Every structure is written in structure tokens, then in C-alpha cells.
Coordinates of N, CA and C in Angstrom, one line a residue:
M26 N 12.9 52.3 -20.3 CA 12.6 51.3 -21.5 C 13.9 51.8 -22.4
I27 N 14.6 50.4 -22.8 CA 16.1 50.9 -23.6 C 15.7 50.3 -24.9
R28 N 16.1 50.6 -25.9 CA 15.7 50.5 -27.1 C 16.8 50.5 -28.1
D29 N 17.3 49.5 -28.8 CA 17.9 49.5 -29.7 C 19.8 49.8 -29.3
L30 N 20.3 50.5 -28.3 CA 20.7 51.0 -27.9 C 22.5 50.9 -28.5
W31 N 23.4 52.0 -28.9 CA 24.6 51.2 -29.0 C 25.1 52.6 -28.7
F32 N 26.9 52.2 -28.2 CA 27.3 53.5 -27.7 C 29.0 53.1 -27.3
S33 N 29.7 54.2 -28.2 CA 31.4 54.2 -28.7 C 31.8 55.8 -27.9
Y34 N 33.1 55.4 -27.3 CA 33.8 56.6 -26.3 C 34.5 57.6 -27.7
D35 N 34.8 56.8 -28.7 CA 36.0 57.6 -29.8 C 35.0 57.3 -30.9
D36 N 33.9 56.8 -31.5 CA 33.3 56.4 -32.2 C 33.4 55.1 -33.6
K37 N 34.6 54.2 -33.0 CA 35.3 52.9 -33.2 C 34.4 52.4 -32.5
A38 N 35.3 51.4 -31.6 CA 34.9 50.4 -31.3 C 33.7 50.4 -30.5
H39 N 32.6 49.8 -30.4 CA 31.4 50.2 -29.9 C 31.3 49.0 -28.5
V40 N 31.3 50.0 -27.5 CA 31.3 49.4 -25.5 C 30.1 48.8 -25.4
L41 N 28.8 49.5 -25.7 CA 27.5 48.6 -25.9 C 26.9 48.6 -27.3
R42 N 26.2 47.5 -27.0 CA 25.6 47.1 -28.7 C 24.4 46.6 -29.3
D43 N 23.3 47.1 -29.7 CA 22.3 46.9 -29.4 C 21.5 46.1 -28.7
V44 N 21.3 46.8 -27.2 CA 20.9 46.7 -26.4 C 19.6 47.3 -25.9
S45 N 18.1 46.3 -25.8 CA 17.0 47.1 -25.5 C 16.8 45.6 -24.1
L46 N 16.1 46.9 -23.2 CA 15.1 46.3 -22.0 C 14.1 47.1 -21.4
E47 N 13.5 46.4 -20.9 CA 12.1 47.1 -20.3 C 12.1 46.4 -18.9
I48 N 12.3 47.6 -18.1 CA 12.4 47.8 -16.9 C 11.0 48.4 -16.5
R49 N 10.6 47.9 -15.1 CA 9.0 48.3 -14.5 C 9.9 49.0 -13.0
H50 N 8.8 49.8 -12.9 CA 8.7 50.2 -12.0 C 8.8 49.4 -10.5
G51 N 9.9 50.2 -9.2 CA 10.0 48.5 -8.3 C 10.5 47.6 -8.3
E52 N 11.0 47.2 -9.7 CA 12.0 46.1 -9.4 C 13.7 46.5 -9.1
I53 N 14.1 45.2 -8.7 CA 15.8 45.1 -8.5 C 16.0 44.8 -9.7
V54 N 17.0 45.2 -11.0 CA 18.1 44.9 -11.9 C 18.8 45.4 -11.8
A55 N 19.7 43.5 -11.9 CA 20.9 43.8 -12.0 C 22.0 42.8 -13.0
L56 N 22.6 43.9 -13.4 CA 23.9 44.1 -14.4 C 25.1 43.4 -14.4
L57 N 25.2 42.3 -14.9 CA 26.0 41.3 -13.9 C 26.5 40.8 -15.6
G58 N 28.2 40.7 -14.9 CA 29.3 40.3 -16.5 C 30.8 40.6 -15.5
P59 N 31.4 40.2 -16.0 CA 33.1 40.2 -15.8 C 33.3 42.0 -16.3
N60 N 34.7 42.0 -15.5 CA 35.2 43.7 -16.0 C 35.4 43.9 -17.2
G61 N 35.1 45.3 -17.7 CA 34.9 45.2 -18.9 C 33.6 45.2 -19.7
S62 N 32.4 44.5 -19.3 CA 31.7 43.6 -20.1 C 30.7 45.3 -20.5
G63 N 30.7 46.2 -19.7 CA 29.6 47.4 -20.6 C 29.0 47.9 -18.9
K64 N 29.0 47.1 -18.4 CA 28.1 47.5 -17.3 C 27.6 48.6 -16.3
T65 N 29.1 49.0 -16.0 CA 29.0 50.2 -15.8 C 28.8 51.9 -16.6
T66 N 29.0 51.0 -17.7 CA 28.8 52.1 -19.0 C 27.1 52.4 -19.3
L67 N 26.6 51.4 -19.2 CA 24.9 51.6 -19.4 C 24.9 51.8 -18.3
L68 N 25.1 51.7 -16.5 CA 24.4 52.4 -16.3 C 24.9 53.7 -16.3
K69 N 25.5 54.3 -16.3 CA 25.6 55.9 -16.7 C 25.1 56.2 -17.3
L70 N 24.8 55.5 -19.1 CA 23.8 56.2 -20.3 C 22.2 56.2 -19.5
I71 N 21.5 55.1 -18.6 CA 20.4 55.1 -17.6 C 20.6 56.3 -17.1
G72 N 21.5 57.2 -16.2 CA 22.0 58.0 -15.4 C 21.9 59.6 -16.1
G73 N 21.8 59.6 -17.8 CA 22.3 60.6 -18.3 C 23.3 61.4 -18.3
L74 N 24.5 60.5 -17.7 CA 25.9 61.0 -17.8 C 26.5 61.3 -19.5
Y75 N 25.6 60.2 -20.2 CA 26.9 60.3 -21.6 C 24.8 59.7 -22.4
K76 N 25.2 60.3 -23.4 CA 24.1 60.0 -24.2 C 24.1 59.6 -26.0
P77 N 23.1 58.4 -26.1 CA 23.8 57.0 -26.6 C 24.4 57.4 -28.0
R78 N 25.1 56.8 -28.7 CA 25.5 56.9 -30.5 C 24.1 56.6 -30.8
R79 N 23.2 55.8 -31.0 CA 22.2 55.3 -31.5 C 21.0 54.7 -30.6
G80 N 19.8 54.7 -30.5 CA 18.9 53.8 -29.9 C 18.9 55.3 -29.3
K81 N 17.3 54.6 -27.7 CA 16.7 55.5 -27.4 C 17.0 54.7 -26.0
I82 N 16.5 55.6 -24.6 CA 16.5 55.8 -22.7 C 15.4 56.5 -23.1
L83 N 14.4 55.9 -22.4 CA 13.8 56.8 -21.8 C 13.4 56.2 -20.2
V84 N 13.7 56.9 -19.4 CA 13.8 57.0 -17.7 C 12.1 57.4 -17.3
Y85 N 11.4 57.0 -17.1 CA 9.7 57.4 -16.4 C 9.1 58.4 -17.4
G86 N 9.9 58.0 -18.8 CA 9.5 58.9 -19.9 C 9.9 59.9 -20.6
R87 N 11.3 60.0 -20.2 CA 12.0 61.5 -20.0 C 13.0 60.6 -20.6
E88 N 14.0 61.6 -22.0 CA 15.4 61.2 -21.7 C 16.2 61.5 -21.0
P89 N 16.8 60.7 -20.1 CA 17.6 61.3 -19.2 C 18.2 62.1 -19.0
Y90 N 19.4 62.3 -20.4 CA 20.6 62.8 -20.5 C 20.3 64.4 -21.1
N91 N 18.7 65.1 -21.4 CA 17.6 66.0 -21.6 C 17.2 66.2 -20.7
I92 N 17.4 65.9 -19.4 CA 16.3 66.4 -18.4 C 17.4 67.9 -17.5
P93 N 16.8 68.7 -17.1 CA 17.4 69.8 -16.6 C 18.1 69.5 -15.1
R94 N 19.2 69.3 -14.6 CA 19.7 68.9 -13.7 C 19.4 68.8 -12.1
R95 N 19.1 69.5 -11.6 CA 17.7 70.0 -10.3 C 16.8 69.0 -10.5
A96 N 15.8 68.7 -11.9 CA 14.7 67.9 -12.0 C 15.6 66.4 -12.2
A97 N 16.4 66.3 -12.8 CA 17.1 65.1 -12.8 C 17.3 64.4 -11.4
A98 N 18.1 65.1 -10.5 CA 18.3 64.7 -9.5 C 17.0 64.2 -8.1
R99 N 15.9 64.9 -9.2 CA 14.9 64.5 -7.8 C 14.1 63.1 -8.5
L100 N 14.9 62.8 -9.4 CA 14.3 61.5 -10.3 C 15.5 60.5 -9.9
I101 N 16.8 60.5 -10.4 CA 17.7 59.8 -10.7 C 18.8 59.5 -9.5
A102 N 19.3 58.5 -8.4 CA 20.1 59.1 -7.8 C 20.8 58.2 -7.9
W103 N 22.1 57.9 -8.1 CA 23.5 57.6 -8.4 C 24.3 57.1 -7.8
L104 N 25.1 56.0 -7.0 CA 26.2 55.8 -6.8 C 27.4 54.9 -7.1
P105 N 28.5 56.2 -7.0 CA 29.5 55.8 -7.4 C 30.0 54.2 -7.1
Q106 N 31.0 53.6 -7.1 CA 31.8 52.8 -6.9 C 32.1 52.7 -5.6
E107 N 32.6 53.7 -5.8 CA 33.6 54.3 -4.3 C 33.2 55.5 -4.4
P108 N 32.4 56.4 -3.4 CA 32.4 57.6 -3.0 C 33.2 58.0 -2.2
S109 N 33.3 58.7 -2.7 CA 34.2 60.1 -2.2 C 33.6 61.0 -1.3
T110 N 34.1 60.9 0.1 CA 33.4 61.7 1.1 C 34.9 61.8 2.4
P111 N 35.3 63.2 1.6 CA 36.9 63.2 2.3 C 36.7 64.2 3.4
Y112 N 35.5 65.6 3.7 CA 35.6 66.1 4.7 C 34.5 65.8 5.6
P113 N 34.9 65.7 7.3 CA 34.2 64.9 7.9 C 32.8 65.7 8.3
Y114 N 31.7 65.7 7.8 CA 30.7 66.3 7.7 C 29.8 65.2 9.2
T115 N 29.7 65.4 10.2 CA 28.4 64.8 10.2 C 27.6 64.2 9.3
V116 N 26.9 62.7 9.9 CA 25.7 61.6 8.9 C 24.8 62.7 8.8
L117 N 24.1 63.2 9.4 CA 22.8 64.2 9.1 C 24.0 65.3 8.1
E118 N 25.1 66.3 8.3 CA 25.2 66.9 7.9 C 25.0 66.4 6.0
Y119 N 25.5 65.8 5.8 CA 25.8 64.4 4.6 C 24.9 63.9 4.2
V120 N 24.0 63.6 4.9 CA 22.6 63.4 4.2 C 21.9 63.9 3.8
L121 N 21.8 65.3 4.2 CA 21.1 66.3 3.9 C 22.0 67.4 2.6
L122 N 23.1 66.7 2.4 CA 23.3 67.5 0.9 C 22.2 66.2 -0.2
G123 N 21.5 65.1 0.2 CA 20.7 64.7 -1.0 C 19.6 65.6 -1.2
R124 N 19.3 66.7 0.0 CA 17.7 67.3 0.1 C 18.1 69.1 -1.2
A125 N 19.4 68.8 -1.4 CA 19.6 69.8 -2.4 C 19.0 70.4 -3.6
P126 N 18.6 69.1 -4.1 CA 17.9 69.8 -5.4 C 16.7 70.2 -4.7
Y127 N 15.9 70.5 -3.9 CA 14.8 71.0 -3.2 C 15.1 72.3 -2.6
I128 N 16.0 72.6 -2.1 CA 16.8 74.4 -1.8 C 17.3 75.4 -2.6
P129 N 16.6 76.3 -2.2 CA 16.7 77.3 -3.5 C 18.3 77.9 -3.8
L130 N 18.6 77.8 -5.1 CA 19.4 78.0 -4.8 C 20.9 79.3 -4.6
I131 N 19.5 80.5 -4.4 CA 19.9 81.3 -3.9 C 19.3 81.8 -2.4
G132 N 20.9 81.8 -1.7 CA 20.1 82.0 -0.1 C 19.3 80.9 0.8
G133 N 19.5 79.7 0.2 CA 18.9 78.6 0.7 C 19.6 78.0 1.5
A134 N 18.3 77.1 2.6 CA 19.2 76.5 3.5 C 18.6 75.3 3.6
P135 N 19.0 74.1 4.4 CA 17.8 73.5 4.5 C 16.4 73.9 5.7
S136 N 15.3 73.5 5.0 CA 14.5 73.8 5.8 C 14.2 72.3 7.2
P137 N 13.5 72.7 8.3 CA 12.9 71.9 9.3 C 12.6 70.7 8.5
V138 N 11.7 70.8 7.4 CA 11.3 69.8 6.7 C 12.1 69.4 6.1
D139 N 13.2 69.7 5.3 CA 14.4 68.7 4.9 C 15.1 68.0 6.3
V140 N 15.6 68.6 7.4 CA 16.2 68.2 8.4 C 15.4 66.5 8.8
E141 N 13.7 67.1 8.7 CA 13.4 65.6 9.3 C 13.1 64.8 8.1
K142 N 13.0 65.0 6.9 CA 13.2 64.3 5.8 C 14.6 63.2 5.9
A143 N 15.2 64.2 6.5 CA 16.8 63.7 6.3 C 16.8 62.3 7.4
R144 N 16.5 62.7 8.8 CA 16.3 62.3 9.6 C 14.8 61.0 9.8
G145 N 14.3 60.9 8.9 CA 13.8 60.0 8.6 C 14.5 58.7 7.7
V146 N 14.9 59.0 6.9 CA 15.6 57.7 5.8 C 16.5 57.0 7.1
L147 N 17.3 58.3 8.1 CA 18.3 57.4 8.9 C 17.4 56.7 9.3
R148 N 16.5 56.4 10.1 CA 15.4 56.2 10.5 C 15.1 55.1 10.1
R149 N 14.7 55.1 8.5 CA 14.4 53.7 8.2 C 15.6 53.2 7.5
L150 N 16.8 53.3 7.4 CA 17.6 52.6 7.3 C 18.5 51.7 8.6
G151 N 17.5 52.2 9.6 CA 18.2 51.8 11.2 C 20.1 52.4 11.4
I152 N 20.1 53.7 11.1 CA 21.2 54.1 11.3 C 21.1 55.8 12.2
E153 N 20.1 56.0 12.6 CA 19.3 57.1 13.0 C 21.0 57.7 14.2
S154 N 21.3 56.4 15.2 CA 22.6 56.7 15.8 C 23.4 57.1 15.8
L155 N 23.7 57.4 14.4 CA 25.1 57.5 13.4 C 25.0 59.3 13.5
A156 N 23.9 60.1 13.9 CA 23.5 60.9 12.9 C 24.4 61.9 13.7
H157 N 25.3 62.1 14.6 CA 26.8 63.5 14.8 C 28.0 62.3 14.5
K158 N 27.9 61.5 14.2 CA 29.5 60.7 14.1 C 29.5 61.1 13.0
K159 N 30.5 61.7 12.9 CA 31.6 62.2 11.8 C 31.6 60.9 10.1
I160 N 31.7 60.7 9.4 CA 30.9 60.4 8.3 C 32.8 59.7 7.8
T161 N 33.7 60.6 8.1 CA 35.2 59.7 8.1 C 35.7 59.5 8.9
E162 N 34.8 58.6 9.8 CA 35.2 57.8 11.2 C 34.0 56.9 11.6
L163 N 33.1 56.5 10.2 CA 32.6 55.4 10.2 C 33.4 53.8 9.3
S164 N 32.8 52.1 9.7 CA 33.5 51.2 9.2 C 32.9 51.3 7.5
G165 N 33.8 50.9 6.5 CA 32.9 50.5 5.3 C 31.4 50.3 4.9
G166 N 30.5 49.5 5.8 CA 29.5 48.9 5.5 C 28.4 50.4 6.4
E167 N 29.0 51.0 7.5 CA 28.4 52.2 8.0 C 28.6 53.2 6.7
R168 N 29.3 54.0 6.4 CA 29.8 54.9 5.2 C 28.8 54.4 4.1
Q169 N 28.6 53.5 3.3 CA 28.0 53.0 2.0 C 26.5 52.8 2.9
L170 N 26.1 53.1 3.6 CA 24.7 52.8 4.6 C 24.3 54.4 4.4
A171 N 25.5 55.3 4.7 CA 25.3 56.8 4.8 C 24.9 57.4 2.8
V172 N 26.0 56.5 2.3 CA 26.0 56.8 1.0 C 24.4 56.7 0.3
L173 N 23.9 56.1 0.9 CA 22.3 55.0 0.3 C 21.1 56.3 1.1
A174 N 21.8 56.5 2.3 CA 20.7 57.2 3.0 C 20.9 59.0 2.2
R175 N 21.6 59.6 1.6 CA 21.7 60.5 1.0 C 21.2 60.7 -0.4
A176 N 21.3 59.4 -1.1 CA 20.5 59.0 -2.4 C 19.1 59.0 -1.8
L177 N 18.7 58.3 -0.8 CA 17.6 58.2 -0.6 C 16.7 59.8 -0.2
A178 N 17.3 60.1 0.5 CA 17.2 62.0 1.0 C 16.5 62.8 -0.2
Q179 N 17.2 62.1 -1.3 CA 16.6 63.1 -2.9 C 15.2 62.7 -3.2
E180 N 15.3 61.6 -2.4 CA 13.1 61.2 -3.1 C 13.5 60.3 -4.9
P181 N 14.3 59.6 -5.3 CA 14.2 59.6 -6.3 C 13.4 58.8 -6.8
R182 N 13.2 58.4 -7.6 CA 12.3 57.3 -8.4 C 13.1 55.5 -8.6
L183 N 14.1 56.7 -9.5 CA 15.3 55.4 -9.3 C 16.5 55.3 -9.1
L184 N 17.5 54.3 -8.1 CA 18.5 54.4 -7.7 C 19.4 53.4 -8.5
L185 N 20.4 54.5 -9.0 CA 21.9 53.4 -9.8 C 22.4 53.1 -8.6
L186 N 22.9 52.0 -8.8 CA 23.8 51.8 -7.7 C 25.4 50.6 -8.1
D187 N 26.7 50.9 -8.6 CA 27.4 50.6 -9.2 C 28.3 49.7 -8.1
E188 N 28.2 48.1 -8.1 CA 28.8 47.1 -7.2 C 28.8 48.5 -5.9
P189 N 27.7 48.1 -5.9 CA 27.2 49.3 -3.9 C 28.1 48.0 -2.9
T190 N 28.7 47.4 -3.1 CA 28.9 45.7 -2.0 C 30.6 45.7 -2.1
S191 N 31.2 46.5 -3.5 CA 32.5 46.5 -3.0 C 33.8 46.6 -2.4
H192 N 34.7 46.0 -2.1 CA 35.5 45.9 -1.0 C 35.0 45.9 0.4
L193 N 33.7 45.7 0.4 CA 32.9 45.2 2.1 C 33.2 43.8 2.4
D194 N 33.2 43.7 3.5 CA 33.7 42.2 4.1 C 32.0 41.7 4.6
I195 N 31.7 40.6 4.9 CA 30.6 39.9 4.4 C 29.4 40.5 5.4
G196 N 29.9 40.5 6.6 CA 29.1 41.5 7.4 C 28.2 42.8 7.2
N197 N 29.4 43.7 6.6 CA 28.8 45.0 6.1 C 28.5 44.8 4.6
K198 N 28.6 43.5 4.1 CA 27.6 43.5 2.9 C 26.1 42.8 3.1
A199 N 26.1 42.5 4.2 CA 24.8 41.6 4.4 C 24.1 43.2 5.4
M200 N 24.5 44.0 5.3 CA 24.0 45.2 6.1 C 23.4 46.0 4.9
V201 N 24.3 46.3 3.9 CA 23.7 47.1 2.5 C 22.8 46.2 2.1
Y202 N 22.7 44.3 2.0 CA 21.6 44.0 1.1 C 20.9 44.7 1.7
R203 N 20.5 44.7 3.4 CA 19.1 44.6 3.9 C 18.7 45.9 3.5
V204 N 19.4 47.0 3.4 CA 18.9 48.3 2.7 C 18.2 48.1 1.4
I205 N 19.1 47.5 0.9 CA 18.7 47.1 -0.8 C 17.3 46.4 -0.9
D206 N 17.0 44.8 -0.1 CA 15.7 44.3 0.4 C 14.5 45.2 0.6
M207 N 14.6 46.4 1.6 CA 13.5 47.2 1.9 C 13.0 48.0 0.3
L208 N 13.8 48.6 -0.1 CA 14.0 49.4 -1.1 C 12.7 49.0 -2.6
R209 N 12.9 47.1 -2.5 CA 12.2 46.4 -3.4 C 10.5 47.2 -3.1
G210 N 9.8 47.5 -4.9 CA 8.7 48.1 -4.5 C 8.2 49.3 -4.6
K211 N 9.4 49.9 -3.8 CA 8.9 51.2 -3.3 C 10.1 51.8 -4.5
H212 N 10.9 51.7 -5.1 CA 12.1 52.7 -5.2 C 12.7 50.8 -6.9
T213 N 12.8 51.9 -8.0 CA 13.4 51.3 -8.9 C 14.7 51.3 -8.4
V214 N 16.2 50.1 -8.5 CA 17.1 50.0 -8.6 C 17.6 48.8 -9.4
I215 N 19.1 49.8 -9.9 CA 19.6 49.2 -11.5 C 21.1 49.0 -10.7
M216 N 21.3 47.7 -10.1 CA 22.6 47.6 -9.9 C 24.0 47.1 -10.8
T217 N 25.4 47.3 -10.8 CA 26.1 47.1 -11.0 C 26.6 45.5 -10.4
T218 N 27.1 44.2 -10.8 CA 27.3 43.5 -10.5 C 28.8 42.2 -11.0
H219 N 29.4 41.5 -10.5 CA 30.3 40.9 -11.4 C 29.8 39.2 -10.6
D220 N 29.6 39.7 -9.6 CA 29.0 38.3 -8.5 C 27.7 37.2 -9.1
P221 N 27.6 36.3 -9.8 CA 26.6 36.3 -9.8 C 25.3 35.9 -8.7
N222 N 26.3 35.3 -7.5 CA 25.4 35.0 -6.2 C 24.6 36.2 -5.6
E223 N 25.3 37.6 -6.0 CA 24.6 38.8 -5.7 C 23.2 38.9 -6.2
A224 N 23.8 38.5 -7.3 CA 22.5 39.0 -8.2 C 21.6 38.1 -7.7
L225 N 21.4 36.8 -7.6 CA 20.8 35.8 -7.4 C 20.6 35.8 -6.1
R226 N 20.8 36.7 -4.7 CA 20.6 37.2 -3.6 C 19.7 38.1 -3.7
L227 N 19.4 39.5 -4.9 CA 19.3 40.5 -4.8 C 18.0 41.0 -5.8
A228 N 18.5 40.5 -6.8 CA 18.0 41.2 -8.2 C 16.6 40.1 -8.7
D229 N 15.5 41.1 -8.5 CA 14.3 40.7 -9.2 C 14.5 39.9 -10.9
K230 N 15.0 40.5 -11.5 CA 15.8 40.6 -12.6 C 16.9 40.8 -13.4
T231 N 17.8 39.9 -14.1 CA 19.6 40.3 -14.4 C 19.2 40.1 -15.6
V232 N 20.0 41.4 -16.1 CA 21.0 40.9 -17.3 C 22.5 40.6 -17.2
I233 N 22.4 39.2 -18.6 CA 23.7 39.2 -18.8 C 24.6 40.0 -19.1
L234 N 25.9 40.8 -19.7 CA 26.7 41.2 -20.7 C 27.6 40.5 -20.6
N235 N 28.7 40.6 -22.0 CA 29.3 40.3 -21.9 C 30.4 41.3 -23.5
G236 N 31.3 41.7 -23.6 CA 31.8 42.0 -24.8 C 30.5 43.9 -25.0
G237 N 29.6 44.0 -24.3 CA 29.4 45.0 -24.7 C 27.5 44.7 -25.0
E238 N 27.3 43.5 -25.1 CA 26.2 42.6 -25.5 C 25.3 41.8 -24.5
V239 N 23.9 41.9 -24.7 CA 23.0 41.3 -23.4 C 23.3 39.7 -23.8
K240 N 23.9 39.1 -23.3 CA 24.0 38.0 -23.5 C 22.6 36.5 -23.2
A241 N 21.9 37.5 -21.7 CA 20.7 37.0 -21.3 C 20.0 37.8 -20.6
W242 N 18.4 37.7 -20.6 CA 18.0 38.7 -19.9 C 16.4 38.3 -19.4
G243 N 15.9 38.6 -17.7 CA 14.9 37.7 -17.8 C 15.1 38.1 -16.4
E244 N 13.9 37.1 -15.6 CA 14.0 36.4 -14.2 C 15.2 36.0 -13.8
T245 N 15.6 36.5 -13.0 CA 16.4 36.1 -11.8 C 17.0 34.6 -12.3
H246 N 15.8 33.7 -11.8 CA 16.5 32.6 -11.7 C 16.3 31.8 -12.8
R247 N 15.5 32.0 -13.6 CA 15.8 31.9 -14.6 C 16.8 32.1 -15.7
V248 N 17.6 32.8 -15.5 CA 18.9 33.6 -16.2 C 20.3 33.2 -15.6
V249 N 20.2 33.4 -14.2 CA 21.7 33.3 -13.9 C 21.8 31.7 -13.4
T250 N 22.4 31.1 -14.5 CA 21.9 29.7 -14.6 C 24.0 29.2 -15.3
P251 N 24.6 28.2 -14.9 CA 26.2 27.8 -15.5 C 25.7 27.9 -16.5
E252 N 24.8 27.7 -17.6 CA 24.8 27.2 -18.9 C 25.1 28.7 -19.5
N253 N 24.4 29.7 -18.9 CA 24.6 31.5 -18.9 C 25.8 32.0 -18.8
L254 N 26.2 31.4 -17.9 CA 27.3 32.2 -17.2 C 28.6 31.7 -17.8
S255 N 29.3 30.3 -17.7 CA 30.2 29.6 -18.1 C 30.8 30.3 -19.0
P256 N 30.4 30.2 -20.5 CA 30.5 31.1 -21.8 C 31.3 32.8 -21.3
V257 N 30.5 33.1 -20.7 CA 30.5 34.8 -20.2 C 32.0 34.6 -19.2
Y258 N 32.7 34.0 -18.2 CA 33.6 33.9 -17.0 C 34.0 33.2 -18.0
G259 N 34.5 32.4 -18.8 CA 35.3 32.0 -19.3 C 35.3 30.4 -18.3
V260 N 34.6 30.1 -17.4 CA 35.2 28.9 -16.5 C 34.2 28.0 -16.4
K261 N 33.8 27.3 -15.8 CA 33.1 25.6 -15.8 C 32.3 26.4 -14.7
L262 N 31.1 26.2 -14.2 CA 30.5 26.7 -13.0 C 29.4 25.5 -13.1
G263 N 29.0 25.2 -11.7 CA 28.4 24.2 -10.9 C 26.9 25.2 -10.5
I264 N 26.1 24.5 -9.6 CA 24.9 25.5 -8.4 C 24.5 24.3 -7.8
I265 N 25.0 25.0 -6.6 CA 24.0 24.1 -5.4 C 22.7 24.8 -5.3
E266 N 21.7 23.9 -4.7 CA 20.3 24.0 -4.3 C 20.4 23.5 -3.4
E267 N 19.8 24.6 -2.3 CA 19.5 23.8 -0.9 C 18.5 25.3 0.0
K268 N 17.3 24.0 0.4 CA 16.2 24.7 0.9 C 16.1 26.6 0.5
G269 N 15.9 26.2 -1.2 CA 15.4 27.7 -1.4 C 16.7 28.2 -2.0
W270 N 17.9 28.3 -1.6 CA 18.7 28.8 -1.9 C 20.2 28.3 -3.0
R271 N 19.9 29.2 -4.0 CA 21.3 29.1 -5.2 C 22.0 29.6 -5.1
V272 N 23.0 29.0 -4.8 CA 24.6 29.4 -5.0 C 25.6 29.1 -6.1
I273 N 25.9 29.7 -7.1 CA 26.6 29.7 -8.2 C 28.3 29.4 -8.1
I274 N 29.1 28.3 -8.2 CA 30.5 27.9 -7.9 C 31.4 27.6 -9.0
P275 N 32.3 27.6 -8.6 CA 33.3 27.6 -9.4 C 33.3 25.7 -9.7
I276 N 34.2 25.0 -10.7 CA 34.5 23.1 -10.7 C 35.4 23.9 -11.3
L277 N 35.9 23.1 -9.8 CA 37.7 23.0 -10.4 C 38.5 21.5 -11.2
G278 N 39.3 21.1 -11.6 CA 39.5 20.2 -12.2 C 39.2 19.5 -13.2

């Protein structure tokens, strides 16, 4: 639940203004808008990385910025836009890092239960064959699936995905879309995107942001329309509908 949320970095210009949203467990929600619209800032506020200037955020009844770090990691998993994976862990070792909130701080090591949970996530995502491959040797899509697997190993209720398919080609995007579809109803997923068609493809509900304000919010098929999006993106848009599919396109000329 987000109510009357305001946020600024410098006590002057507000990055977000008067944002109110109600998100239910199991929904996939897209934060949609152009660059600089406040999408990633809102995602970080939901994840507890920032504290609102005004208003309230509750994640499963708790203020995310007041939850102890290890407890927060069991509740919320965060996937940045460009995750850093410089160390040549195997995929299994990397996914086991997601079990850190469950391992004792002093003298702790992954238990057989932790290893099995990590392997179970790899099976669930269809990448168990990559378990002993170095993460630095993976394709872009495989690496993004490994990052998702690490997040799921945390057993969170809420996943926050910051443009999870940026820089991926269409084949690798399809791999990530498949996994996000699998999460529907089991985890709450909030993802940022600047692509209306990604929202149409994945999201149950969509928030259209521009200039730090909510311009539209609700069921994706009702909200993601040329009428709502054209003024936000500053270009005339149209829609193609065929066999249950809807695609937003720019109208040239």
C-alpha cells in the first residue's frame, strides 16, 4: 500500500508527487513511463532503500525502510537494472548467495537444505544444466535468469525488477518473460519498463508515471492505451489488435 507519497532528493524539486497505489499479493505490476519519470525511484522506495518525505508505504503491513536488513531480505528481493556479476562464481554458488538471510552470521555456511533450495530454483527456471557453469561465461539472457534465481532463492514475497529485459535481444527477452509469467500468483512482482508492449505482455496492472506523477493506474488493458500514452511520450501512438494481442505503435507522418 502506498498512500500520498512524496519524495525529493534535495528538499527542493519533488521526484515523486502524491502517489497512491494499492497492490495485491500475486499481481504483476508494471511501472511504465519515459526516462526520468520516477519509476526507479518509486521502486527503491518500495524496497526500503529510501524513506518518503511525506506519505506512507507498507509492504505486507510493514514500513520497508524500518525492517532489519536480514528480515527485509526474506521479504523483498531487488534486481537492479544492470546487476554486477564480476566474480566467476558457478551459477549454483551465485544462487546460493540468495540464501544468505537464512545462514548464521558467525561461522555459518550453506546447509544441505540451502543447496537443495538453490537447486530447486534452478530446476524451476529450467536452468539446472547451468549449475556448474561460470556466471561470467553466460549469455545475457542466461545471466539474467541466474540473477532471478538468486532472488528467488531468498524466498521473498515481493520481487522488484528494474527493467529486467534491458539490453537483451528478443530471444533472451522471451526467456525472462517466461520466468516472470511463472511467478504470477505466487509472488508479487513490481517491474519498471519504458516499453508499453512489455507492460501489455506481462502486467496485470500498470502505473503510468510522468514527471513524478501518476497519470493513470489500473488494469493494464484499460490503462495502456494510445490516449493515455501519447501525451506521456510526446508522440502520436496507435494500437494494433489481432487474435487477442495488442501492440502499441508510433504513428509516423
